[in-house]
Short mmCIF file of C-alpha atoms in Angstrom, two decimals:
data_model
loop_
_atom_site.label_atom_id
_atom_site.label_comp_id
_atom_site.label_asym_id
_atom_site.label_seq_id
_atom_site.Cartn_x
_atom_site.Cartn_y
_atom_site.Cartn_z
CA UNK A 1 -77.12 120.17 90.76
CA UNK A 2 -75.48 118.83 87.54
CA UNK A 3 -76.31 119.49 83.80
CA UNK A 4 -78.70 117.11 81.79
CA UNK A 5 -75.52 114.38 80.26
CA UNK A 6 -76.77 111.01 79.43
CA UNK A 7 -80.03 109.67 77.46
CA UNK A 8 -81.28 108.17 81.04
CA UNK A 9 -81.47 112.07 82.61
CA UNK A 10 -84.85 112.24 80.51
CA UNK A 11 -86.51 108.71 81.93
CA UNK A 12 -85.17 110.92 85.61
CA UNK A 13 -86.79 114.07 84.65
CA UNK A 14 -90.33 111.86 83.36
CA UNK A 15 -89.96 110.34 86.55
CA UNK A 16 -90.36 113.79 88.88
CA UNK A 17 -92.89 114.55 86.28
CA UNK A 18 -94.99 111.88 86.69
CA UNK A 19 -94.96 111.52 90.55
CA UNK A 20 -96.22 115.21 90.77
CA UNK A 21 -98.52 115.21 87.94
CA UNK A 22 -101.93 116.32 88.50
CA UNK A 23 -104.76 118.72 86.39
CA UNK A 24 -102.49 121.44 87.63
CA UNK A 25 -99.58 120.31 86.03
CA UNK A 26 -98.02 121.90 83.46
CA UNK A 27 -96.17 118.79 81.98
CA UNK A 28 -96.86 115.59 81.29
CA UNK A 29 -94.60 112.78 80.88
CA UNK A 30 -94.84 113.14 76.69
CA UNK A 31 -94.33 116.09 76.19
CA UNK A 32 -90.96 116.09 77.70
CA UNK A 33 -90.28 112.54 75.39
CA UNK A 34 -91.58 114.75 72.15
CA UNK A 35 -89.79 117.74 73.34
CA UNK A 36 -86.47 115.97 73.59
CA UNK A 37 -86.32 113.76 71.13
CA UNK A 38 -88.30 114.87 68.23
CA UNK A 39 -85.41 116.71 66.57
CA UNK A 40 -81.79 115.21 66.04
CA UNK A 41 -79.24 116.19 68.79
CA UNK A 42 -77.68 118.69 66.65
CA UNK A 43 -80.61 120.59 66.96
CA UNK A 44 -81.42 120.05 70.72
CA UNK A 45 -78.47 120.88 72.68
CA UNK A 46 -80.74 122.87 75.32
CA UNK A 47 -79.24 123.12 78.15
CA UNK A 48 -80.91 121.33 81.09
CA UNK A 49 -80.10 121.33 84.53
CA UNK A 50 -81.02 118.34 86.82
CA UNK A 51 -81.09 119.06 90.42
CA UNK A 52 -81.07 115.61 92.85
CA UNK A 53 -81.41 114.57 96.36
CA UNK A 54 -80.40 110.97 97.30
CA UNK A 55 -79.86 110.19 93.48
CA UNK A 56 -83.52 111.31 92.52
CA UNK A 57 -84.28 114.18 90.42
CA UNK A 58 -86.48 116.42 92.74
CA UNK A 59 -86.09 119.72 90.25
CA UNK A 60 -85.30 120.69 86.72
CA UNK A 61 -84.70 123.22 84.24
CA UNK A 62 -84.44 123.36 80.59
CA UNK A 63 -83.42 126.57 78.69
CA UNK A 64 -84.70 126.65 75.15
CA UNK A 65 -82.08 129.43 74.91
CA UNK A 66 -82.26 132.39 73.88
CA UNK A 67 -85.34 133.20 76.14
CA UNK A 68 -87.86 130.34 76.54
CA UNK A 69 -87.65 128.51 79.93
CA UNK A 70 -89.24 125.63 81.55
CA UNK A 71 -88.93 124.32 85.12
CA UNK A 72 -90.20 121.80 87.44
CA UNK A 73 -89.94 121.22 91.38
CA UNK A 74 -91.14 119.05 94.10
CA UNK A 75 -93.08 120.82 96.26
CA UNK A 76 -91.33 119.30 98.87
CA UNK A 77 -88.43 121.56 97.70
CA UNK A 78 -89.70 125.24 97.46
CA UNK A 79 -86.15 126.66 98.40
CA UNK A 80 -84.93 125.13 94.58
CA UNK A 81 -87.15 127.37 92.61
CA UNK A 82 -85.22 130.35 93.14
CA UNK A 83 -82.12 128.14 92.58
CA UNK A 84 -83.29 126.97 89.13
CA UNK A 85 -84.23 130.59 88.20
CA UNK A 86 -80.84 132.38 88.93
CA UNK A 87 -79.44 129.36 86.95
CA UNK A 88 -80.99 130.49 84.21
CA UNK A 89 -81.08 133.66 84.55
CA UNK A 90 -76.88 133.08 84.52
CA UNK A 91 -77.37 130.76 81.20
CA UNK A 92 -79.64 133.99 79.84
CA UNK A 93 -76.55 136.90 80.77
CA UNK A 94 -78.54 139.87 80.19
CA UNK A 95 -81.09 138.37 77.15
CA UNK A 96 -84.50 138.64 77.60
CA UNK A 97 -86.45 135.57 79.14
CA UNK A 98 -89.51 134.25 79.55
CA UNK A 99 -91.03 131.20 82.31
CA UNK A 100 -94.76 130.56 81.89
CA UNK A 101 -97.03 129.11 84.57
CA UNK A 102 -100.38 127.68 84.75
CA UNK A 103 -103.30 130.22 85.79
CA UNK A 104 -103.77 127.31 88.46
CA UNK A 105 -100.02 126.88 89.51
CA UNK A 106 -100.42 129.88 92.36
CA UNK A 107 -97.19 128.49 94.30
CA UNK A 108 -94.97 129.05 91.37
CA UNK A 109 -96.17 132.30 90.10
CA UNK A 110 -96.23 133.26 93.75
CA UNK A 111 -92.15 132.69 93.20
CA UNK A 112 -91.68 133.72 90.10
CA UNK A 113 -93.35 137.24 91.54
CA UNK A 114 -90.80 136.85 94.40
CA UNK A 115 -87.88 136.35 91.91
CA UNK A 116 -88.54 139.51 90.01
CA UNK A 117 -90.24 138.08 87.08
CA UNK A 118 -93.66 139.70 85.57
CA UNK A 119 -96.98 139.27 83.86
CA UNK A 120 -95.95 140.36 80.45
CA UNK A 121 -98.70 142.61 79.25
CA UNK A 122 -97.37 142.68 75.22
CA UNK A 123 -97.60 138.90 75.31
CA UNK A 124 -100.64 137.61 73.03
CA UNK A 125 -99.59 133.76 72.28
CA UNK A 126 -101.03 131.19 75.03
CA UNK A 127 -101.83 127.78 75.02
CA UNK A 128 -105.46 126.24 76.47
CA UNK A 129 -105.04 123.28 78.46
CA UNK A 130 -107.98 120.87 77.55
CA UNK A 131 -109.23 117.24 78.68
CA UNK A 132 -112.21 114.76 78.25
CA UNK A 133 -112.87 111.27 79.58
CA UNK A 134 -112.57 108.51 77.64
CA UNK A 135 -116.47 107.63 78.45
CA UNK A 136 -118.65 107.63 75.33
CA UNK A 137 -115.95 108.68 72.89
CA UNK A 138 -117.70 109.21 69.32
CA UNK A 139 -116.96 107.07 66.38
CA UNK A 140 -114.06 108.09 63.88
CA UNK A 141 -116.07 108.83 60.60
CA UNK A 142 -113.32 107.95 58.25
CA UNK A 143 -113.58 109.53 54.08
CA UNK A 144 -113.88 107.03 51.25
CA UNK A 145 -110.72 105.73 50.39
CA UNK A 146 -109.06 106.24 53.56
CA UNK A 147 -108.08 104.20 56.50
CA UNK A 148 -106.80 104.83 59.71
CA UNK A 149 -104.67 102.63 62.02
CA UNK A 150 -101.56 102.68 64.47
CA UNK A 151 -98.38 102.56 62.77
CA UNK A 152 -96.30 99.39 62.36
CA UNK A 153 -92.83 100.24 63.64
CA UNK A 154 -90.19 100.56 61.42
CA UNK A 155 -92.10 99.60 58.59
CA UNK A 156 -93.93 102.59 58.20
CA UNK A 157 -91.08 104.49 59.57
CA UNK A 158 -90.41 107.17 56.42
CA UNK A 159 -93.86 107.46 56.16
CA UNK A 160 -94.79 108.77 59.06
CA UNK A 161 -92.38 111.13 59.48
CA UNK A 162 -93.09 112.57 55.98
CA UNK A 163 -96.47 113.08 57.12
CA UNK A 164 -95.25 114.88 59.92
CA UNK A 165 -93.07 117.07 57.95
CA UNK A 166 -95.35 117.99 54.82
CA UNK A 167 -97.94 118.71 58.19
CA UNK A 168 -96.21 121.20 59.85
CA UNK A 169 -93.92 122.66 56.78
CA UNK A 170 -90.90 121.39 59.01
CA UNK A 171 -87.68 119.27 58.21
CA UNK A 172 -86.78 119.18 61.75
CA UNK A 173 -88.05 116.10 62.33
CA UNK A 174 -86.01 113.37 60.65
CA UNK A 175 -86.01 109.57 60.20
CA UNK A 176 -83.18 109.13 63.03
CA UNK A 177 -84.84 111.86 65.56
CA UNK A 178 -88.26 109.82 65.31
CA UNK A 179 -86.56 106.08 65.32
CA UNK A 180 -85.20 107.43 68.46
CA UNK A 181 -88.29 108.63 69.58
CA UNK A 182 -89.83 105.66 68.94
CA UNK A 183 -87.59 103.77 71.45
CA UNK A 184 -88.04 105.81 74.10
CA UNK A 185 -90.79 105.63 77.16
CA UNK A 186 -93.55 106.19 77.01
CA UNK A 187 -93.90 105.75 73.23
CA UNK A 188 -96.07 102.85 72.09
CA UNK A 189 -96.86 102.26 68.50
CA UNK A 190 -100.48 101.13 69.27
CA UNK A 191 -101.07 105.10 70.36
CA UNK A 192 -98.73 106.24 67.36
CA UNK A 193 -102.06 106.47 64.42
CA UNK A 194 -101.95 107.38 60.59
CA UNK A 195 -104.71 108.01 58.42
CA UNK A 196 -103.53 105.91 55.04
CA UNK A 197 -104.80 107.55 51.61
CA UNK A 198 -106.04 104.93 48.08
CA UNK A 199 -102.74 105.65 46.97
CA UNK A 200 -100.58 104.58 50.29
CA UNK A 201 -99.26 107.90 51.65
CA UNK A 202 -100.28 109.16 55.20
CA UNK A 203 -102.43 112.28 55.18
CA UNK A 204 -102.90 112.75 58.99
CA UNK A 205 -101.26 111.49 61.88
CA UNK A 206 -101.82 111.55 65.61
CA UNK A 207 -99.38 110.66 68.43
CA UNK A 208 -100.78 110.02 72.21
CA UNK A 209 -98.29 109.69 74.95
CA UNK A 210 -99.70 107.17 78.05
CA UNK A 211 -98.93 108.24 81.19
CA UNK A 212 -99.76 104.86 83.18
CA UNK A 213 -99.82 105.84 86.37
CA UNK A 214 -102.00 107.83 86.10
CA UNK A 215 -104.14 106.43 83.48
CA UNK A 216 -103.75 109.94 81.63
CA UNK A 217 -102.88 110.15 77.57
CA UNK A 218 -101.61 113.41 76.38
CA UNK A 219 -101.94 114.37 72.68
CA UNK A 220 -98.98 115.39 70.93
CA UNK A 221 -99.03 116.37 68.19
CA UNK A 222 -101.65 115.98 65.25
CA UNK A 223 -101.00 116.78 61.66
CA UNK A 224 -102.75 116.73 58.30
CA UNK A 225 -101.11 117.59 54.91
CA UNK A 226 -102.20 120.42 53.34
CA UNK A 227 -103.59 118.71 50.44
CA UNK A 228 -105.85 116.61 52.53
CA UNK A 229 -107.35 119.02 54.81
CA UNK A 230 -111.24 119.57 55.69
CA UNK A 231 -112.56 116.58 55.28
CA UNK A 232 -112.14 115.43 58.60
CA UNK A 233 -109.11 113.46 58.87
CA UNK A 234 -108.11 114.88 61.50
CA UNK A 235 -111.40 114.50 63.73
CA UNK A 236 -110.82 110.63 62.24
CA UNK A 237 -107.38 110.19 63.40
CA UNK A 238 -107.69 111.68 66.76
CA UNK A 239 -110.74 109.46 67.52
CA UNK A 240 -109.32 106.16 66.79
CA UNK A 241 -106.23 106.91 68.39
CA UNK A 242 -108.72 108.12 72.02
CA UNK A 243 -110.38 104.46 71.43
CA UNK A 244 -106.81 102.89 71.31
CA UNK A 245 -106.08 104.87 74.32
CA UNK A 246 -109.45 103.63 76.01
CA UNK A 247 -108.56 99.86 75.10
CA UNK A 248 -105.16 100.33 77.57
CA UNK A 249 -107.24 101.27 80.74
CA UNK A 250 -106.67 105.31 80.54
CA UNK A 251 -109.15 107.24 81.78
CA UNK A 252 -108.24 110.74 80.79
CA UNK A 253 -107.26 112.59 77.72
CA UNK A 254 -105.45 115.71 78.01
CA UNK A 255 -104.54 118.37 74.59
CA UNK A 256 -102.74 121.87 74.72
CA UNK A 257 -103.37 123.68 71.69
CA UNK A 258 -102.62 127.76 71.86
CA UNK A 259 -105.89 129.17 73.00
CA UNK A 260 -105.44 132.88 71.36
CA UNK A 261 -106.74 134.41 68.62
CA UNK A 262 -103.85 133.71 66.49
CA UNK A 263 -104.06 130.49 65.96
CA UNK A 264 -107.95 129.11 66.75
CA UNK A 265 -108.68 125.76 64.33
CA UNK A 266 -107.17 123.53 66.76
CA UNK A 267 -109.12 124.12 69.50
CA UNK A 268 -112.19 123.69 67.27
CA UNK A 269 -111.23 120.73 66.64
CA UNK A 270 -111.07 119.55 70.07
CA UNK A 271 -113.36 121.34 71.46
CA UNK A 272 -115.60 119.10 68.73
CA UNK A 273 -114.38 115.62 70.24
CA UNK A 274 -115.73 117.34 73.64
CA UNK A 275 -112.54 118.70 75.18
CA UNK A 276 -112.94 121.30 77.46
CA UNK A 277 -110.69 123.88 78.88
CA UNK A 278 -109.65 123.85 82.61
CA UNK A 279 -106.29 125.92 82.60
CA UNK A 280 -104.18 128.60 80.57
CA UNK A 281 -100.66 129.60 80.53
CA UNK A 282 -99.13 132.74 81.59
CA UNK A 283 -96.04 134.08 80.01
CA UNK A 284 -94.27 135.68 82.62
CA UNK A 285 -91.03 137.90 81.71
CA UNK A 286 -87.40 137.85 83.75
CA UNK A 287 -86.20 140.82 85.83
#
């Protein structure tokens, strides 16, 4: 085992997550890219531990500290599980934590049981796995005076992350975390897609991470400015970005919006483009 130390330790972590992804995995190649990189490194000194055999990462953990923890491990390696637990457990000292697993990940919540960790009853927040094929995607319908396209690199570089920002009422995201987002795998700009408004300024945006192997894009994330919202932008910019996806050979489009109560519009949204759910997290809480 050694802690996360050098920018290559993500394309290692991506590469354990894409040799053991399946529709019962609970990551995907992008979302580890987006959940990395999206922020400067000021603000993303998780800790993550990498766990090898024969110089190949065959577990991980990452500990969104003070309580949020993801994990990953190779089948092949059931004994690491409990190793990457009492690791963080060690990184918690005493807080309160929380793992989630899929509803269809039995073998890990078969462990986590084993490890002391439980359902948490209070917990209301989830998020709804959901995929289509990329057969007979609709048309974008796109407003009067709006376009949408795939951003052009650098070019458009403040733009999109302003769109992303005024979107999600967030200045996390900054020019320098998304220029080094943007060189990173598996980002492609031809995925990366803007709705453009008569006066210039992006209104929407949607990013789609390829996962090649598997001919699987994830979405992650979509935004629309306040200003601009109901009238469909976002439908637009999802669609043309699924028909860019289409045009590189994927087959499969995968989305995780929270599925509760709390928080519903996205999954109407998807659920519109024909997206349909086939798993659910579970928020499980440490001993």
């Amino acid at each position: 085992m050694r802690e996360f130390a050098k920018p290559e330790d993500l394309r290692a972590m991506q590469g354990l997550t894409q040799r053991l992804w399946s529709a019962r995995s609970a990551h995907h190649v992008g979302d580890l890219a987006w959940g990395r990189l999206m922020y400067p490194p000021e603000l993303t000194r998780w800790p993550i531990g990498l766990w090898e055999d024969g110089g190949r990462v065959v577990a991980w953990g990452w500990a969104n500290l003070p309580w949020d923890f993801r994990l990953q491990v190779d089948p092949g390696y059931p004994e690491l599980i409990g190793e990457v637990l009492r690791w963080f457990t060690d990184l918690a000292d005493g807080q309160p934590v929380m793992v989630t697993a899929l509803d269809v990940e039995k073998n890990l919540q078969s462990e986590l049981d084993r490890y002391g960790y439980f359902r948490d009853p209070e917990a209301k927040a989830f998020f709804a796995y959901h995929r289509r094929s990329l057969k007979q995607l609709p048309d974008p319908v796109v407003p009067d005076g709006f376009i949408v396209r795939a951003v052009s690199g650098e070019a458009d570089l403040v733009r999109r992350v302003a769109v992303h920002r005024r979107s999600w009422n967030s200045t996390k995201v900054t020019d320098e975390s998304y220029r080094a987002l943007m060189a990173a795998w598996p980002y492609r700009a031809d995925l990366d897609w803007v709705a453009e408004g008569p006066g210039g300024d992006f209104a929407a945006s949607c990013l789609i991470w390829l996962d090649d192997q598997h001919g699987v894009g994830l979405i992650e994330p979509v935004g629309t400015v306040p200003e601009f919202r109901r009238m469909g932008l976002s439908r637009a910019v999802c669609l043309a970005a699924l028909h860019a996806l289409r045009a590189t050979g994927a087959k499969t489009a995968i989305v995780c919006p929270r599925g509760d109560s709390g928080y519903p519009i996205p999954q109407v949204l998807y659920r519109g483009m024909g997206f349909r759910r086939y798993a659910r997290t579970i928020p499980y809480r440490g001993p």
